[in-house]
XYZ file of N, CA and C in Angstrom:
510
model
N 112.860 94.329 98.746
C 112.973 93.261 97.770
C 114.057 92.272 98.172
N 115.085 92.750 98.858
C 116.141 91.852 99.320
C 115.587 90.913 100.387
N 114.835 91.462 101.325
C 114.253 90.656 102.394
C 113.310 89.587 101.845
N 112.606 89.912 100.759
C 111.650 88.963 100.174
C 112.310 87.932 99.271
N 113.597 88.131 98.941
C 114.287 87.202 98.056
C 114.139 87.545 96.588
N 113.474 88.655 96.281
C 113.283 89.051 94.882
C 114.565 89.631 94.288
N 115.424 90.202 95.152
C 116.696 90.785 94.732
C 117.790 90.285 95.662
N 118.945 89.933 95.087
C 120.082 89.476 95.899
C 120.820 90.699 96.450
N 121.253 90.599 97.698
C 122.019 91.703 98.277
C 123.461 91.641 97.780
N 124.110 92.798 97.730
C 125.509 92.820 97.304
C 126.453 93.135 98.466
N 125.925 93.613 99.565
C 126.720 93.896 100.761
C 125.849 93.696 101.987
N 126.503 93.551 103.129
C 125.785 93.484 104.388
C 125.260 92.089 104.682
N 124.362 92.019 105.626
C 123.804 90.731 106.011
C 122.454 90.893 106.671
N 121.684 89.838 106.647
C 120.383 89.789 107.312
C 120.486 88.680 108.350
N 120.149 89.024 109.597
C 120.239 88.067 110.688
C 118.866 87.850 111.305
N 118.575 86.608 111.647
C 117.329 86.255 112.323
C 117.675 85.246 113.402
N 117.289 85.544 114.622
C 117.583 84.673 115.768
C 119.074 84.367 115.868
N 119.924 85.366 115.571
C 121.362 85.225 115.708
C 122.076 84.539 114.564
N 121.331 84.091 113.575
C 121.956 83.412 112.431
C 121.838 84.269 111.177
N 122.916 84.298 110.391
C 122.872 85.035 109.126
C 122.077 84.228 108.114
N 121.212 84.914 107.402
C 120.344 84.268 106.429
C 120.876 84.445 105.015
N 120.668 83.435 104.206
C 120.937 83.528 102.774
C 119.579 83.461 102.085
N 119.074 84.608 101.712
C 117.746 84.671 101.086
C 117.956 84.750 99.587
N 117.981 83.600 98.953
C 118.322 83.520 97.533
C 117.106 83.535 96.611
N 115.896 83.425 97.172
C 114.693 83.401 96.344
C 113.479 83.708 97.215
N 112.368 84.083 96.597
C 111.143 84.281 97.380
C 110.717 83.003 98.121
N 110.921 81.861 97.490
C 110.574 80.592 98.141
C 111.413 80.390 99.406
N 112.688 80.730 99.329
C 113.587 80.604 100.482
C 113.164 81.558 101.596
N 112.794 82.793 101.238
C 112.328 83.762 102.237
C 111.098 83.219 102.953
N 110.177 82.640 102.206
C 108.962 82.073 102.783
C 109.311 80.923 103.724
N 110.238 80.075 103.300
C 110.655 78.940 104.126
C 111.322 79.417 105.424
N 111.954 80.571 105.391
C 112.603 81.140 106.571
C 111.618 81.884 107.473
N 110.369 82.003 107.038
C 109.358 82.678 107.841
C 109.269 84.163 107.602
N 109.628 84.588 106.399
C 109.587 86.010 106.048
C 108.524 86.231 104.980
N 107.668 87.198 105.221
C 106.616 87.528 104.258
C 106.595 89.043 104.068
N 106.469 89.476 102.816
C 106.432 90.903 102.507
C 105.096 91.235 101.853
N 104.445 92.258 102.373
C 103.195 92.748 101.798
C 103.513 94.085 101.145
N 103.545 94.069 99.835
C 103.893 95.268 99.078
C 102.708 96.218 98.999
N 103.006 97.466 98.661
C 101.962 98.466 98.481
C 101.011 98.043 97.358
N 101.552 97.473 96.314
C 100.742 96.889 95.238
C 100.576 95.419 95.583
N 99.371 95.021 95.915
C 99.128 93.669 96.391
C 99.442 92.611 95.340
N 99.808 91.442 95.808
C 100.140 90.311 94.953
C 98.983 89.312 95.004
N 97.840 89.731 94.474
C 96.623 88.915 94.492
C 96.120 88.700 93.067
N 95.416 87.587 92.871
C 94.792 87.293 91.580
C 93.310 87.643 91.717
N 92.870 88.731 91.093
C 91.509 89.230 91.292
C 90.398 88.222 90.970
N 90.608 87.369 89.995
C 89.556 86.445 89.568
C 89.445 85.196 90.443
N 90.367 85.028 91.383
C 90.303 83.887 92.287
C 89.626 84.292 93.595
N 89.180 83.298 94.346
C 88.552 83.559 95.633
C 89.602 83.960 96.664
N 89.140 84.438 97.789
C 90.023 84.793 98.896
C 90.846 83.578 99.310
N 90.198 82.431 99.506
C 90.903 81.215 99.923
C 91.923 80.774 98.879
N 91.548 80.843 97.613
C 92.483 80.446 96.550
C 93.707 81.348 96.533
N 93.528 82.625 96.824
C 94.660 83.549 96.896
C 95.530 83.265 98.113
N 94.926 82.977 99.239
C 95.689 82.701 100.455
C 96.590 81.487 100.274
N 96.089 80.467 99.590
C 96.831 79.211 99.464
C 97.399 78.966 98.071
N 97.427 79.982 97.226
C 97.912 79.827 95.854
C 99.307 79.202 95.813
N 99.401 78.053 95.161
C 100.667 77.332 95.058
C 100.965 76.431 96.244
N 100.118 76.499 97.280
C 100.307 75.711 98.490
C 98.980 75.116 98.955
N 98.110 74.798 98.010
C 96.779 74.325 98.324
C 96.836 73.001 99.092
N 95.972 72.849 100.119
C 95.910 71.557 100.805
C 95.421 70.479 99.827
N 95.932 69.288 99.984
C 95.628 68.194 99.062
C 94.944 67.036 99.773
N 94.146 66.300 99.009
C 93.552 65.062 99.509
C 94.611 63.965 99.423
N 94.288 62.800 99.960
C 95.240 61.688 99.892
C 95.471 61.221 98.451
N 94.591 61.618 97.532
C 94.755 61.271 96.116
C 95.497 62.360 95.335
N 95.820 63.457 96.002
C 96.576 64.519 95.360
C 95.737 65.640 94.777
N 94.414 65.578 94.907
C 93.545 66.648 94.418
C 93.501 67.792 95.441
N 93.178 68.987 94.964
C 93.025 70.119 95.875
C 91.844 69.832 96.804
N 92.100 69.945 98.088
C 91.064 69.731 99.110
C 90.389 71.072 99.374
N 89.385 71.384 98.552
C 88.725 72.688 98.637
C 88.031 72.902 99.979
N 87.423 71.859 100.510
C 86.735 71.991 101.791
C 87.723 72.427 102.879
N 88.861 71.770 102.930
C 89.892 72.104 103.911
C 90.458 73.499 103.651
N 90.648 73.840 102.375
C 91.192 75.151 102.013
C 90.260 76.265 102.490
N 88.957 76.119 102.217
C 88.001 77.143 102.636
C 87.894 77.210 104.164
N 87.967 76.066 104.818
C 87.893 76.038 106.276
C 89.102 76.742 106.882
N 90.308 76.406 106.409
C 91.522 77.027 106.941
C 91.554 78.524 106.643
N 91.130 78.903 105.457
C 91.086 80.325 105.109
C 90.111 81.059 106.021
N 88.960 80.446 106.284
C 87.973 81.048 107.183
C 88.531 81.241 108.591
N 89.307 80.270 109.061
C 89.927 80.379 110.383
C 90.939 81.519 110.421
N 91.764 81.623 109.372
C 92.751 82.702 109.320
C 92.063 84.062 109.292
N 91.033 84.178 108.478
C 90.299 85.445 108.386
C 89.621 85.772 109.712
N 89.105 84.744 110.390
C 88.487 84.935 111.698
C 89.484 85.451 112.723
N 90.702 84.951 112.678
C 91.765 85.410 113.573
C 91.992 86.904 113.415
N 91.842 87.385 112.189
C 92.052 88.804 111.892
C 90.794 89.644 112.097
N 89.695 88.989 112.458
C 88.437 89.698 112.643
C 87.835 90.179 111.338
N 88.147 89.479 110.254
C 87.667 89.893 108.936
C 86.240 89.411 108.692
N 85.386 90.302 108.190
C 84.034 89.901 107.845
C 83.947 89.210 106.475
N 85.060 89.168 105.766
C 85.083 88.607 104.418
C 85.089 87.093 104.480
N 84.277 86.480 103.626
C 84.236 85.025 103.555
C 85.301 84.497 102.616
N 85.734 83.252 102.822
C 86.799 82.680 101.998
C 86.409 82.417 100.545
N 85.115 82.381 100.239
C 84.665 82.088 98.870
C 84.466 83.345 98.016
N 84.590 84.517 98.618
C 84.388 85.781 97.907
C 85.533 85.988 96.915
N 85.180 86.482 95.734
C 86.192 86.781 94.724
C 86.947 88.048 95.136
N 88.256 88.011 95.038
C 89.101 89.149 95.447
C 88.739 90.409 94.666
N 88.345 90.283 93.424
C 87.973 91.447 92.608
C 86.808 92.227 93.214
N 86.019 91.566 94.063
C 84.860 92.201 94.677
C 85.187 92.891 96.004
N 86.446 92.868 96.409
C 86.849 93.432 97.693
C 87.450 94.818 97.539
N 87.273 95.632 98.569
C 87.951 96.922 98.628
C 89.396 96.730 99.064
N 90.142 97.802 99.051
C 91.570 97.757 99.364
C 91.826 97.228 100.773
N 91.076 97.686 101.769
C 91.309 97.267 103.154
C 91.124 95.760 103.311
N 90.108 95.215 102.658
C 89.872 93.769 102.754
C 90.898 92.979 101.950
N 91.373 93.544 100.849
C 92.449 92.884 100.108
C 93.714 92.818 100.965
N 93.941 93.869 101.726
C 95.100 93.872 102.606
C 94.976 92.775 103.671
N 93.768 92.543 104.173
C 93.550 91.458 105.129
C 93.857 90.102 104.494
N 93.549 89.959 103.211
C 93.871 88.720 102.498
C 95.387 88.551 102.447
N 96.110 89.629 102.182
C 97.574 89.561 102.163
C 98.129 89.175 103.540
N 97.557 89.731 104.595
C 98.002 89.379 105.940
C 97.674 87.921 106.241
N 96.497 87.461 105.824
C 96.128 86.053 106.015
C 97.091 85.133 105.267
N 97.538 85.557 104.079
C 98.553 84.780 103.337
C 99.821 84.635 104.165
N 100.242 85.723 104.798
C 101.445 85.682 105.634
C 101.252 84.737 106.815
N 100.071 84.754 107.416
C 99.791 83.853 108.534
C 99.742 82.403 108.068
N 99.245 82.189 106.862
C 99.131 80.825 106.330
C 100.489 80.164 106.143
N 101.525 80.967 105.866
C 102.876 80.406 105.712
C 103.652 80.488 107.029
N 102.927 80.831 108.100
C 103.514 80.912 109.440
C 104.702 81.873 109.501
N 104.520 83.027 108.890
C 105.587 84.034 108.860
C 105.931 84.512 110.264
N 107.234 84.555 110.543
C 107.739 85.104 111.805
C 107.981 86.599 111.666
N 108.316 87.013 110.442
C 108.588 88.414 110.128
C 107.638 88.816 108.996
N 106.889 89.894 109.215
C 105.993 90.408 108.178
C 106.382 91.858 107.910
N 106.810 92.116 106.686
C 107.156 93.482 106.282
C 105.970 94.071 105.538
N 105.593 95.277 105.909
C 104.464 95.959 105.274
C 104.958 97.269 104.677
N 104.808 97.406 103.375
C 105.261 98.595 102.668
C 104.097 99.557 102.465
N 104.145 100.682 103.154
C 103.117 101.726 103.043
C 101.699 101.139 103.160
N 101.410 100.401 104.226
C 100.119 99.709 104.303
C 98.906 100.614 104.434
N 99.090 101.860 104.874
C 97.932 102.735 105.067
C 97.761 103.756 103.952
N 98.556 103.641 102.902
C 98.549 104.650 101.835
C 97.163 104.925 101.274
N 96.335 103.894 101.168
C 95.009 104.081 100.572
C 93.872 103.744 101.540
N 94.188 103.690 102.839
C 93.167 103.326 103.826
C 92.548 104.568 104.469
N 91.288 104.422 104.866
C 90.626 105.483 105.627
C 91.146 105.445 107.065
N 90.775 106.427 107.863
C 91.189 106.485 109.265
C 90.698 105.248 110.019
N 89.447 104.863 109.806
C 88.877 103.690 110.481
C 89.603 102.412 110.051
N 89.894 102.272 108.771
C 90.615 101.097 108.267
C 92.043 101.055 108.814
N 92.654 102.237 108.957
C 93.999 102.319 109.529
C 93.985 101.859 110.982
N 92.994 102.298 111.750
C 92.880 101.881 113.153
C 92.719 100.364 113.253
N 91.946 99.795 112.354
C 91.752 98.335 112.352
C 93.071 97.626 112.030
N 93.812 98.152 111.058
C 95.112 97.574 110.720
C 96.043 97.641 111.924
N 96.058 98.755 112.643
C 96.912 98.893 113.815
C 96.538 97.867 114.888
N 95.257 97.594 115.039
C 94.810 96.566 115.995
C 95.344 95.196 115.592
N 95.320 94.913 114.301
C 95.835 93.636 113.804
C 97.349 93.555 114.014
N 98.047 94.647 113.765
C 99.498 94.676 113.978
C 99.813 94.412 115.449
N 99.058 95.018 116.354
C 99.270 94.787 117.787
C 99.020 93.327 118.147
N 98.006 92.715 117.552
C 97.723 91.297 117.767
C 98.889 90.433 117.283
N 99.399 90.736 116.097
C 100.523 89.979 115.545
C 101.765 90.121 116.424
N 101.990 91.319 116.937
C 103.131 91.542 117.833
C 102.978 90.720 119.113
N 101.761 90.657 119.669
C 101.520 89.860 120.875
C 101.804 88.384 120.630
N 101.567 87.935 119.398
C 101.837 86.545 119.034
C 103.330 86.287 118.848
N 104.144 87.339 118.925
C 105.582 87.184 118.802
C 106.114 87.349 117.383
N 105.292 87.831 116.490
C 105.737 88.066 115.115
C 106.407 89.439 115.032
N 107.463 89.509 114.245
C 108.124 90.778 114.011
C 107.459 91.498 112.856
N 107.227 92.772 113.026
C 106.604 93.573 111.974
C 107.600 94.634 111.533
N 107.868 94.676 110.253
C 108.654 95.762 109.668
C 107.641 96.646 108.957
N 107.513 97.856 109.436
C 106.472 98.766 108.967
C 107.143 99.926 108.252
N 106.914 100.036 106.966
C 107.535 101.087 106.152
C 106.479 102.156 105.871
N 106.795 103.392 106.247
C 105.814 104.467 106.078
C 106.508 105.813 105.965
N 105.853 106.722 105.265
C 106.282 108.114 105.215
C 105.552 108.934 106.288
N 104.576 108.329 106.923
C 103.747 109.030 107.905
C 104.306 108.813 109.308
N 105.081 109.758 109.772
C 105.789 109.624 111.043
C 104.830 109.470 112.226
N 103.658 110.095 112.152
C 102.703 109.983 113.265
C 102.224 108.538 113.452
N 102.147 107.768 112.374
C 101.770 106.355 112.482
C 102.847 105.561 113.207
N 104.078 105.858 112.895
C 105.206 105.139 113.483
C 105.148 105.225 115.008
N 104.882 106.412 115.532
C 104.853 106.594 116.981
C 103.687 105.852 117.631
N 102.648 105.548 116.869
C 101.504 104.812 117.423
C 101.781 103.322 117.577
N 102.624 102.758 116.698
C 102.740 101.297 116.692
C 104.153 100.751 116.867
N 105.169 101.578 116.725
C 106.546 101.061 116.690
C 107.153 100.888 118.079
N 107.965 99.851 118.209
C 108.785 99.657 119.399
C 110.165 100.261 119.172
N 110.638 100.191 117.914
C 111.922 100.752 117.510
C 111.749 101.410 116.148
N 112.567 102.429 115.886
C 112.464 103.176 114.642
C 113.832 103.291 113.999
N 113.881 103.093 112.688
C 115.063 103.371 111.905
C 114.629 104.299 110.779
N 115.352 105.393 110.599
C 115.019 106.344 109.545
C 116.039 106.165 108.422
N 115.542 105.941 107.219
C 116.382 105.815 106.030
C 116.016 106.938 105.078
N 117.022 107.431 104.383
C 116.760 108.469 103.396
C 117.529 108.136 102.139
N 116.899 108.337 100.994
C 117.512 108.082 99.692
C 118.019 106.642 99.559
N 117.164 105.717 99.928
C 117.487 104.305 99.733
C 118.182 103.687 100.892
């Protein structure tokens, strides 16, 4: 929550590219290129995939209206990058957990996140869905994005991690 700007830290520091960060709000974290995907997704079920990806940051026409054509096109491109079979017009309520997680990852890509933190991302995924997520994580790492992967499953850590930090009791 500190990394996402939802909670202010009381000690210590967060550094990115050698500079100490002041993450005073979720908006500030996003502006700094930090995105957090919580175990409980932050999606609006009644909205489409594209509307969720760009919620609060919708592309606009020169008259200031939401440019739906551009929004659906950009969402489709982001989903394509992730190899998602889900279309941008599908309602999130109609998606399973694995596809909702892809929407969350697409949201992070849409804000050009440099750091993506994932909290227990495989908790409700099948083995096949977990393998697909690991492929996406490897793709994101190749693109130079930092992944913070939080898990209780140590065997997963050894499959995808470059470095490991073990924390206990907070």
